[in-house]
PDB file of C-alpha atoms in Angstrom:
ATOM      1  CA  ARG A 217     -17.293  11.261  -2.018  1.00  0.00           C
ATOM      2  CA  LYS A 218     -14.363   9.166  -2.838  1.00  0.00           C
ATOM      3  CA  GLU A 219     -14.696   6.404  -5.432  1.00  0.00           C
ATOM      4  CA  VAL A 220     -13.217   3.987  -2.133  1.00  0.00           C
ATOM      5  CA  GLU A 221     -13.064   5.001   1.343  1.00  0.00           C
ATOM      6  CA  GLN A 222     -11.313   2.838   4.272  1.00  0.00           C
ATOM      7  CA  ASP A 223     -10.603   3.619   8.055  1.00  0.00           C
ATOM      8  CA  PRO A 224      -6.503   4.509   7.711  1.00  0.00           C
ATOM      9  CA  GLY A 225      -6.229   3.552  10.958  1.00  0.00           C
ATOM     10  CA  PRO A 226      -3.409   2.547  12.619  1.00  0.00           C
ATOM     11  CA  PHE A 227      -5.087  -0.516  13.988  1.00  0.00           C
ATOM     12  CA  ASN A 228      -2.686  -1.627  16.946  1.00  0.00           C
ATOM     13  CA  VAL A 229      -3.560  -5.350  18.036  1.00  0.00           C
ATOM     14  CA  PRO A 230      -2.211  -8.109  20.221  1.00  0.00           C
ATOM     15  CA  GLU A 231      -0.923 -11.034  18.623  1.00  0.00           C
ATOM     16  CA  GLY A 232      -3.788 -13.532  18.510  1.00  0.00           C
ATOM     17  CA  ALA A 233      -6.750 -11.046  18.210  1.00  0.00           C
ATOM     18  CA  THR A 234      -9.060 -10.547  15.816  1.00  0.00           C
ATOM     19  CA  VAL A 235      -9.630  -7.788  13.961  1.00  0.00           C
ATOM     20  CA  ALA A 236     -12.038  -6.412  11.251  1.00  0.00           C
ATOM     21  CA  PHE A 237     -11.728  -3.861   8.325  1.00  0.00           C
ATOM     22  CA  ASN A 238     -14.576  -2.422   6.389  1.00  0.00           C
ATOM     23  CA  CYS A 239     -14.264  -0.371   3.217  1.00  0.00           C
ATOM     24  CA  THR A 240     -17.060   1.709   1.290  1.00  0.00           C
ATOM     25  CA  TYR A 241     -17.039   2.265  -2.705  1.00  0.00           C
ATOM     26  CA  SER A 242     -19.423   4.688  -4.405  1.00  0.00           C
ATOM     27  CA  ASN A 243     -20.348   2.731  -7.370  1.00  0.00           C
ATOM     28  CA  SER A 244     -22.971   0.791  -6.762  1.00  0.00           C
ATOM     29  CA  ALA A 245     -22.286  -1.067 -10.578  1.00  0.00           C
ATOM     30  CA  SER A 246     -18.868  -2.278  -9.569  1.00  0.00           C
ATOM     31  CA  GLN A 247     -18.555  -5.683  -9.950  1.00  0.00           C
ATOM     32  CA  SER A 248     -14.786  -6.681  -8.720  1.00  0.00           C
ATOM     33  CA  PHE A 249     -13.394  -6.460  -5.389  1.00  0.00           C
ATOM     34  CA  PHE A 250      -9.856  -7.108  -3.795  1.00  0.00           C
ATOM     35  CA  TRP A 251      -7.935  -6.874  -0.610  1.00  0.00           C
ATOM     36  CA  TYR A 252      -4.016  -6.074  -1.181  1.00  0.00           C
ATOM     37  CA  ARG A 253      -1.382  -6.212   1.168  1.00  0.00           C
ATOM     38  CA  GLN A 254       1.525  -3.465   1.272  1.00  0.00           C
ATOM     39  CA  ASP A 255       4.296  -3.899   3.324  1.00  0.00           C
ATOM     40  CA  CYS A 256       6.461  -0.981   4.063  1.00  0.00           C
ATOM     41  CA  ARG A 257       8.158   0.803   0.993  1.00  0.00           C
ATOM     42  CA  LYS A 258       7.560  -2.303  -1.319  1.00  0.00           C
ATOM     43  CA  GLU A 259       4.824  -2.672  -3.637  1.00  0.00           C
ATOM     44  CA  PRO A 260       1.348  -3.736  -3.158  1.00  0.00           C
ATOM     45  CA  LYS A 261       0.501  -7.754  -3.596  1.00  0.00           C
ATOM     46  CA  LEU A 262      -3.043  -9.500  -4.237  1.00  0.00           C
ATOM     47  CA  LEU A 263      -4.230 -10.627  -0.557  1.00  0.00           C
ATOM     48  CA  MET A 264      -7.077 -12.155  -1.855  1.00  0.00           C
ATOM     49  CA  SER A 265     -10.416 -11.360  -4.095  1.00  0.00           C
ATOM     50  CA  VAL A 266     -13.866 -10.888  -2.797  1.00  0.00           C
ATOM     51  CA  TYR A 267     -16.733 -12.998  -4.148  1.00  0.00           C
ATOM     52  CA  SER A 268     -20.285 -12.346  -3.455  1.00  0.00           C
ATOM     53  CA  SER A 269     -20.755 -15.093  -1.115  1.00  0.00           C
ATOM     54  CA  GLY A 270     -17.995 -14.366   0.778  1.00  0.00           C
ATOM     55  CA  ASN A 271     -14.698 -16.731   0.663  1.00  0.00           C
ATOM     56  CA  GLU A 272     -11.983 -17.292   3.298  1.00  0.00           C
ATOM     57  CA  ASP A 273      -8.491 -18.198   2.916  1.00  0.00           C
ATOM     58  CA  GLY A 274      -6.776 -19.611   6.253  1.00  0.00           C
ATOM     59  CA  ARG A 275      -7.188 -16.852   8.675  1.00  0.00           C
ATOM     60  CA  PHE A 276      -8.576 -14.560   6.280  1.00  0.00           C
ATOM     61  CA  THR A 277     -12.295 -13.895   5.802  1.00  0.00           C
ATOM     62  CA  ALA A 278     -13.606 -11.438   2.875  1.00  0.00           C
ATOM     63  CA  GLN A 279     -17.194 -10.361   2.637  1.00  0.00           C
ATOM     64  CA  LEU A 280     -19.131  -8.386   0.210  1.00  0.00           C
ATOM     65  CA  ASN A 281     -22.485  -6.180   1.196  1.00  0.00           C
ATOM     66  CA  ARG A 282     -23.577  -5.034  -2.249  1.00  0.00           C
ATOM     67  CA  ALA A 283     -26.762  -3.435  -0.741  1.00  0.00           C
ATOM     68  CA  SER A 284     -24.865  -1.023   1.659  1.00  0.00           C
ATOM     69  CA  GLN A 285     -21.379  -1.022  -1.045  1.00  0.00           C
ATOM     70  CA  TYR A 286     -19.011  -2.253   1.436  1.00  0.00           C
ATOM     71  CA  ILE A 287     -16.253  -5.118   1.797  1.00  0.00           C
ATOM     72  CA  SER A 288     -14.977  -6.213   4.989  1.00  0.00           C
ATOM     73  CA  LEU A 289     -11.743  -8.317   5.672  1.00  0.00           C
ATOM     74  CA  LEU A 290     -11.239  -9.854   8.824  1.00  0.00           C
ATOM     75  CA  ILE A 291      -8.104 -11.431  10.299  1.00  0.00           C
ATOM     76  CA  ARG A 292      -8.083 -14.023  13.121  1.00  0.00           C
ATOM     77  CA  ASP A 293      -5.229 -15.124  15.025  1.00  0.00           C
ATOM     78  CA  SER A 294      -3.283 -12.325  14.247  1.00  0.00           C
ATOM     79  CA  LYS A 295       0.494 -12.814  13.384  1.00  0.00           C
ATOM     80  CA  LEU A 296       3.273 -10.498  13.841  1.00  0.00           C
ATOM     81  CA  SER A 297       3.801 -11.236  10.258  1.00  0.00           C
ATOM     82  CA  ASP A 298       0.478  -9.397   9.608  1.00  0.00           C
ATOM     83  CA  SER A 299       1.731  -6.270  10.211  1.00  0.00           C
ATOM     84  CA  ALA A 300       1.265  -4.222   7.196  1.00  0.00           C
ATOM     85  CA  THR A 301      -1.009  -1.619   5.079  1.00  0.00           C
ATOM     86  CA  TYR A 302      -4.275  -3.321   3.650  1.00  0.00           C
ATOM     87  CA  LEU A 303      -5.742  -1.909   0.568  1.00  0.00           C
ATOM     88  CA  CYS A 304      -9.322  -2.283  -0.452  1.00  0.00           C
ATOM     89  CA  VAL A 305      -9.400  -2.186  -4.435  1.00  0.00           C
ATOM     90  CA  VAL A 306     -12.784  -2.000  -6.340  1.00  0.00           C
ATOM     91  CA  ASN A 307     -13.215  -1.898 -10.260  1.00  0.00           C
ATOM     92  CA  PHE A 308     -15.033   1.436 -11.619  1.00  0.00           C
ATOM     93  CA  ARG A 309     -16.306   2.719 -15.256  1.00  0.00           C
ATOM     94  CA  SER A 310     -14.612  -0.467 -16.618  1.00  0.00           C
ATOM     95  CA  ALA A 311     -13.896  -4.277 -15.663  1.00  0.00           C
ATOM     96  CA  ASN A 312     -10.019  -3.540 -15.916  1.00  0.00           C
ATOM     97  CA  ASN A 313     -10.250  -0.014 -14.233  1.00  0.00           C
ATOM     98  CA  LEU A 314      -9.384  -0.485 -10.494  1.00  0.00           C
ATOM     99  CA  PHE A 315      -9.255   2.180  -7.818  1.00  0.00           C
ATOM    100  CA  PHE A 316      -7.683   1.693  -4.656  1.00  0.00           C
ATOM    101  CA  GLY A 317      -8.382   3.056  -1.189  1.00  0.00           C
ATOM    102  CA  THR A 318      -6.080   5.137   1.124  1.00  0.00           C
ATOM    103  CA  GLY A 319      -5.026   1.611   2.962  1.00  0.00           C
ATOM    104  CA  THR A 320      -5.499   0.642   6.379  1.00  0.00           C
ATOM    105  CA  ARG A 321      -2.226   0.101   8.591  1.00  0.00           C
ATOM    106  CA  LEU A 322      -1.863  -2.782  11.062  1.00  0.00           C
ATOM    107  CA  THR A 323       0.568  -3.064  13.581  1.00  0.00           C
ATOM    108  CA  VAL A 324       0.108  -6.577  15.394  1.00  0.00           C
ATOM    109  CA  ILE A 325       2.415  -6.225  19.038  1.00  0.00           C
ATOM    110  CA  PRO A 326       4.220  -9.013  20.861  1.00  0.00           C
TER     111      PRO A 326
ATOM    112  CA  GLU B  13       7.299 -16.379 -14.418  1.00  0.00           C
ATOM    113  CA  ALA B  14       9.452 -12.736 -14.130  1.00  0.00           C
ATOM    114  CA  GLY B  15       7.842 -10.212 -12.742  1.00  0.00           C
ATOM    115  CA  VAL B  16       7.051  -6.650 -13.574  1.00  0.00           C
ATOM    116  CA  ALA B  17      10.840  -4.705 -14.309  1.00  0.00           C
ATOM    117  CA  GLN B  18      10.888  -1.135 -13.173  1.00  0.00           C
ATOM    118  CA  SER B  19      14.043   0.983 -13.758  1.00  0.00           C
ATOM    119  CA  PRO B  20      15.254   3.223 -11.915  1.00  0.00           C
ATOM    120  CA  ARG B  21      14.240   2.357  -8.206  1.00  0.00           C
ATOM    121  CA  TYR B  22      15.263   5.369  -6.819  1.00  0.00           C
ATOM    122  CA  LYS B  23      15.481   9.324  -8.836  1.00  0.00           C
ATOM    123  CA  ILE B  24      16.366  12.229  -7.239  1.00  0.00           C
ATOM    124  CA  ILE B  25      15.817  15.547  -9.445  1.00  0.00           C
ATOM    125  CA  GLU B  26      15.556  19.232  -9.002  1.00  0.00           C
ATOM    126  CA  LYS B  27      12.143  21.039  -9.987  1.00  0.00           C
ATOM    127  CA  ARG B  28      11.715  21.588 -13.454  1.00  0.00           C
ATOM    128  CA  GLN B  29      13.772  19.231 -14.523  1.00  0.00           C
ATOM    129  CA  SER B  30      12.778  15.992 -16.647  1.00  0.00           C
ATOM    130  CA  VAL B  31      12.532  12.289 -15.477  1.00  0.00           C
ATOM    131  CA  ALA B  32      11.881   9.202 -17.151  1.00  0.00           C
ATOM    132  CA  PHE B  33      10.747   5.818 -15.743  1.00  0.00           C
ATOM    133  CA  TRP B  34      10.446   2.404 -17.498  1.00  0.00           C
ATOM    134  CA  CYS B  35       8.534  -0.244 -16.890  1.00  0.00           C
ATOM    135  CA  ASN B  36       8.705  -3.970 -18.464  1.00  0.00           C
ATOM    136  CA  PRO B  37       5.254  -5.926 -18.229  1.00  0.00           C
ATOM    137  CA  ILE B  38       5.108 -10.157 -17.312  1.00  0.00           C
ATOM    138  CA  SER B  39       5.283 -11.707 -20.584  1.00  0.00           C
ATOM    139  CA  GLY B  40       1.852 -12.232 -22.657  1.00  0.00           C
ATOM    140  CA  HIS B  41       0.088  -9.432 -20.035  1.00  0.00           C
ATOM    141  CA  ALA B  42      -1.507  -7.013 -22.583  1.00  0.00           C
ATOM    142  CA  THR B  43      -2.803  -4.834 -20.077  1.00  0.00           C
ATOM    143  CA  LEU B  44      -0.523  -1.787 -18.220  1.00  0.00           C
ATOM    144  CA  TYR B  45      -0.972   0.638 -16.007  1.00  0.00           C
ATOM    145  CA  TRP B  46       0.599   3.608 -14.387  1.00  0.00           C
ATOM    146  CA  TYR B  47      -0.166   4.387 -10.756  1.00  0.00           C
ATOM    147  CA  GLN B  48       1.257   7.379  -8.580  1.00  0.00           C
ATOM    148  CA  GLN B  49       1.636   6.555  -4.699  1.00  0.00           C
ATOM    149  CA  ILE B  50       2.051   9.755  -2.441  1.00  0.00           C
ATOM    150  CA  LEU B  51       3.078   8.859   0.874  1.00  0.00           C
ATOM    151  CA  GLY B  52       0.593   7.990   3.208  1.00  0.00           C
ATOM    152  CA  GLN B  53      -2.161   7.570   0.260  1.00  0.00           C
ATOM    153  CA  GLY B  54      -3.229   4.477  -1.969  1.00  0.00           C
ATOM    154  CA  PRO B  55      -1.877   4.394  -5.282  1.00  0.00           C
ATOM    155  CA  LYS B  56      -3.948   6.425  -7.886  1.00  0.00           C
ATOM    156  CA  LEU B  57      -4.328   5.486 -11.432  1.00  0.00           C
ATOM    157  CA  LEU B  58      -2.385   7.811 -13.998  1.00  0.00           C
ATOM    158  CA  ILE B  59      -2.663   5.547 -17.081  1.00  0.00           C
ATOM    159  CA  GLN B  60      -3.633   2.543 -18.160  1.00  0.00           C
ATOM    160  CA  PHE B  61      -2.900   0.767 -21.830  1.00  0.00           C
ATOM    161  CA  GLN B  62      -4.347  -2.024 -23.561  1.00  0.00           C
ATOM    162  CA  ASN B  63      -1.679  -3.151 -26.088  1.00  0.00           C
ATOM    163  CA  ASN B  64      -0.596  -0.327 -27.276  1.00  0.00           C
ATOM    164  CA  GLY B  65      -3.629   1.953 -26.923  1.00  0.00           C
ATOM    165  CA  VAL B  66      -4.504   3.935 -24.115  1.00  0.00           C
ATOM    166  CA  VAL B  67      -7.605   2.915 -22.594  1.00  0.00           C
ATOM    167  CA  ASP B  68      -7.669   5.435 -19.707  1.00  0.00           C
ATOM    168  CA  ASP B  69      -5.629   8.739 -19.380  1.00  0.00           C
ATOM    169  CA  SER B  70      -8.335  10.912 -17.519  1.00  0.00           C
ATOM    170  CA  GLN B  71      -6.425  11.427 -14.431  1.00  0.00           C
ATOM    171  CA  LEU B  72      -2.940  12.597 -16.139  1.00  0.00           C
ATOM    172  CA  PRO B  73      -1.704  15.806 -15.825  1.00  0.00           C
ATOM    173  CA  LYS B  74      -1.174  16.194 -19.608  1.00  0.00           C
ATOM    174  CA  ASP B  75       1.058  19.324 -19.438  1.00  0.00           C
ATOM    175  CA  ARG B  76       3.923  17.543 -17.792  1.00  0.00           C
ATOM    176  CA  PHE B  77       3.182  13.670 -17.540  1.00  0.00           C
ATOM    177  CA  SER B  78       3.198  11.765 -20.626  1.00  0.00           C
ATOM    178  CA  ALA B  79       3.427   8.298 -21.363  1.00  0.00           C
ATOM    179  CA  GLU B  80       4.050   5.837 -24.408  1.00  0.00           C
ATOM    180  CA  ARG B  81       3.768   1.905 -24.490  1.00  0.00           C
ATOM    181  CA  LEU B  82       4.952   1.646 -28.553  1.00  0.00           C
ATOM    182  CA  LYS B  83       5.194  -1.871 -29.383  1.00  0.00           C
ATOM    183  CA  GLY B  84       2.601  -3.072 -27.009  1.00  0.00           C
ATOM    184  CA  VAL B  85       5.405  -4.465 -24.440  1.00  0.00           C
ATOM    185  CA  ASP B  86       7.418  -1.957 -22.392  1.00  0.00           C
ATOM    186  CA  SER B  87       6.513   1.380 -21.432  1.00  0.00           C
ATOM    187  CA  THR B  88       7.760   5.036 -20.418  1.00  0.00           C
ATOM    188  CA  LEU B  89       6.380   7.409 -18.111  1.00  0.00           C
ATOM    189  CA  LYS B  90       7.751  10.905 -18.145  1.00  0.00           C
ATOM    190  CA  ILE B  91       7.315  14.104 -16.413  1.00  0.00           C
ATOM    191  CA  GLN B  92       8.465  17.708 -17.493  1.00  0.00           C
ATOM    192  CA  PRO B  93       8.439  19.887 -15.786  1.00  0.00           C
ATOM    193  CA  ALA B  94       8.830  18.047 -12.703  1.00  0.00           C
ATOM    194  CA  LYS B  95       7.030  19.735  -9.506  1.00  0.00           C
ATOM    195  CA  LEU B  96       7.600  19.375  -5.887  1.00  0.00           C
ATOM    196  CA  GLU B  97       4.366  17.464  -5.655  1.00  0.00           C
ATOM    197  CA  ASP B  98       5.600  15.219  -8.086  1.00  0.00           C
ATOM    198  CA  SER B  99       7.609  13.245  -5.173  1.00  0.00           C
ATOM    199  CA  ALA B 100       5.699   9.885  -5.263  1.00  0.00           C
ATOM    200  CA  VAL B 101       6.491   6.251  -6.022  1.00  0.00           C
ATOM    201  CA  TYR B 102       5.525   5.586  -9.456  1.00  0.00           C
ATOM    202  CA  LEU B 103       4.411   1.834  -9.575  1.00  0.00           C
ATOM    203  CA  CYS B 104       3.842  -0.175 -12.695  1.00  0.00           C
ATOM    204  CA  ALA B 105       1.232  -2.982 -13.068  1.00  0.00           C
ATOM    205  CA  SER B 106       0.206  -5.529 -15.420  1.00  0.00           C
ATOM    206  CA  SER B 107      -2.223  -7.874 -16.057  1.00  0.00           C
ATOM    207  CA  ARG B 108      -4.153 -10.198 -18.477  1.00  0.00           C
ATOM    208  CA  LYS B 109      -6.877  -9.320 -21.165  1.00  0.00           C
ATOM    209  CA  GLN B 110      -8.952 -11.585 -20.091  1.00  0.00           C
ATOM    210  CA  GLY B 111      -9.856 -15.321 -18.584  1.00  0.00           C
ATOM    211  CA  SER B 112      -9.002 -16.261 -15.173  1.00  0.00           C
ATOM    212  CA  GLY B 113      -7.161 -13.104 -13.457  1.00  0.00           C
ATOM    213  CA  ALA B 114      -7.798 -10.483 -15.807  1.00  0.00           C
ATOM    214  CA  ASN B 115      -8.235  -8.343 -13.456  1.00  0.00           C
ATOM    215  CA  VAL B 116      -5.608  -9.411 -11.150  1.00  0.00           C
ATOM    216  CA  LEU B 117      -2.750  -6.554 -10.811  1.00  0.00           C
ATOM    217  CA  THR B 118       0.965  -7.698 -10.434  1.00  0.00           C
ATOM    218  CA  PHE B 119       3.050  -4.707  -9.186  1.00  0.00           C
ATOM    219  CA  GLY B 120       6.628  -3.619 -10.219  1.00  0.00           C
ATOM    220  CA  ALA B 121       8.727  -2.828  -7.306  1.00  0.00           C
ATOM    221  CA  GLY B 122       8.347   0.998  -8.208  1.00  0.00           C
ATOM    222  CA  SER B 123      10.564   3.955  -9.031  1.00  0.00           C
ATOM    223  CA  ARG B 124      11.069   5.994  -5.990  1.00  0.00           C
ATOM    224  CA  LEU B 125      11.202   9.841  -7.337  1.00  0.00           C
ATOM    225  CA  THR B 126      12.438  12.584  -4.847  1.00  0.00           C
ATOM    226  CA  VAL B 127      11.868  16.454  -6.397  1.00  0.00           C
ATOM    227  CA  LEU B 128      14.123  18.980  -4.371  1.00  0.00           C
TER     228      LEU B 128
END
């Protein structure tokens, strides 16, 4: 089983739609969780950290379910500029050793 | 603050040749990472340094890949000899050692390698 698994998509959604991505992780001892965004031919950039109680940043909401070992990202009112690949990131083995999922590609259509 | 600097941005070589990539992390970031990202996949950790010491190199193909961070600042990743499957983007990232943002990675723009 891979350390971090994501549905690669692609997800094609119309502007204004709500879309959700899930990511599962294998190590129950993992403590740090993140969503990174990667635009085409660019480097990944931190979108948001994921906290145990869940957290929200504008149109983006991240949730953590430790019992089922998954994290989710919800994007409301999708914008064209949200088109990117969303990478799920989980720490593994040590606090500063991060593993990336394969990414979920999102395309927002006008 | 200045970002993570990487060079070269692009490199094309033939198989069995050698190549080296350079990275200068954000000033004050003790932890430096090299990731390999093959097209369509997520970044895969090759090696992690804490200052000038190796924390994790378990996924580094040591028969052909090497990396060093001699003075605990900039780092070099070398591939010798290159294989076709080494074609990828090599991403360098850095993070603080501790405190707020200790697990947050800042990436450089990457070095895109094509092996023919």
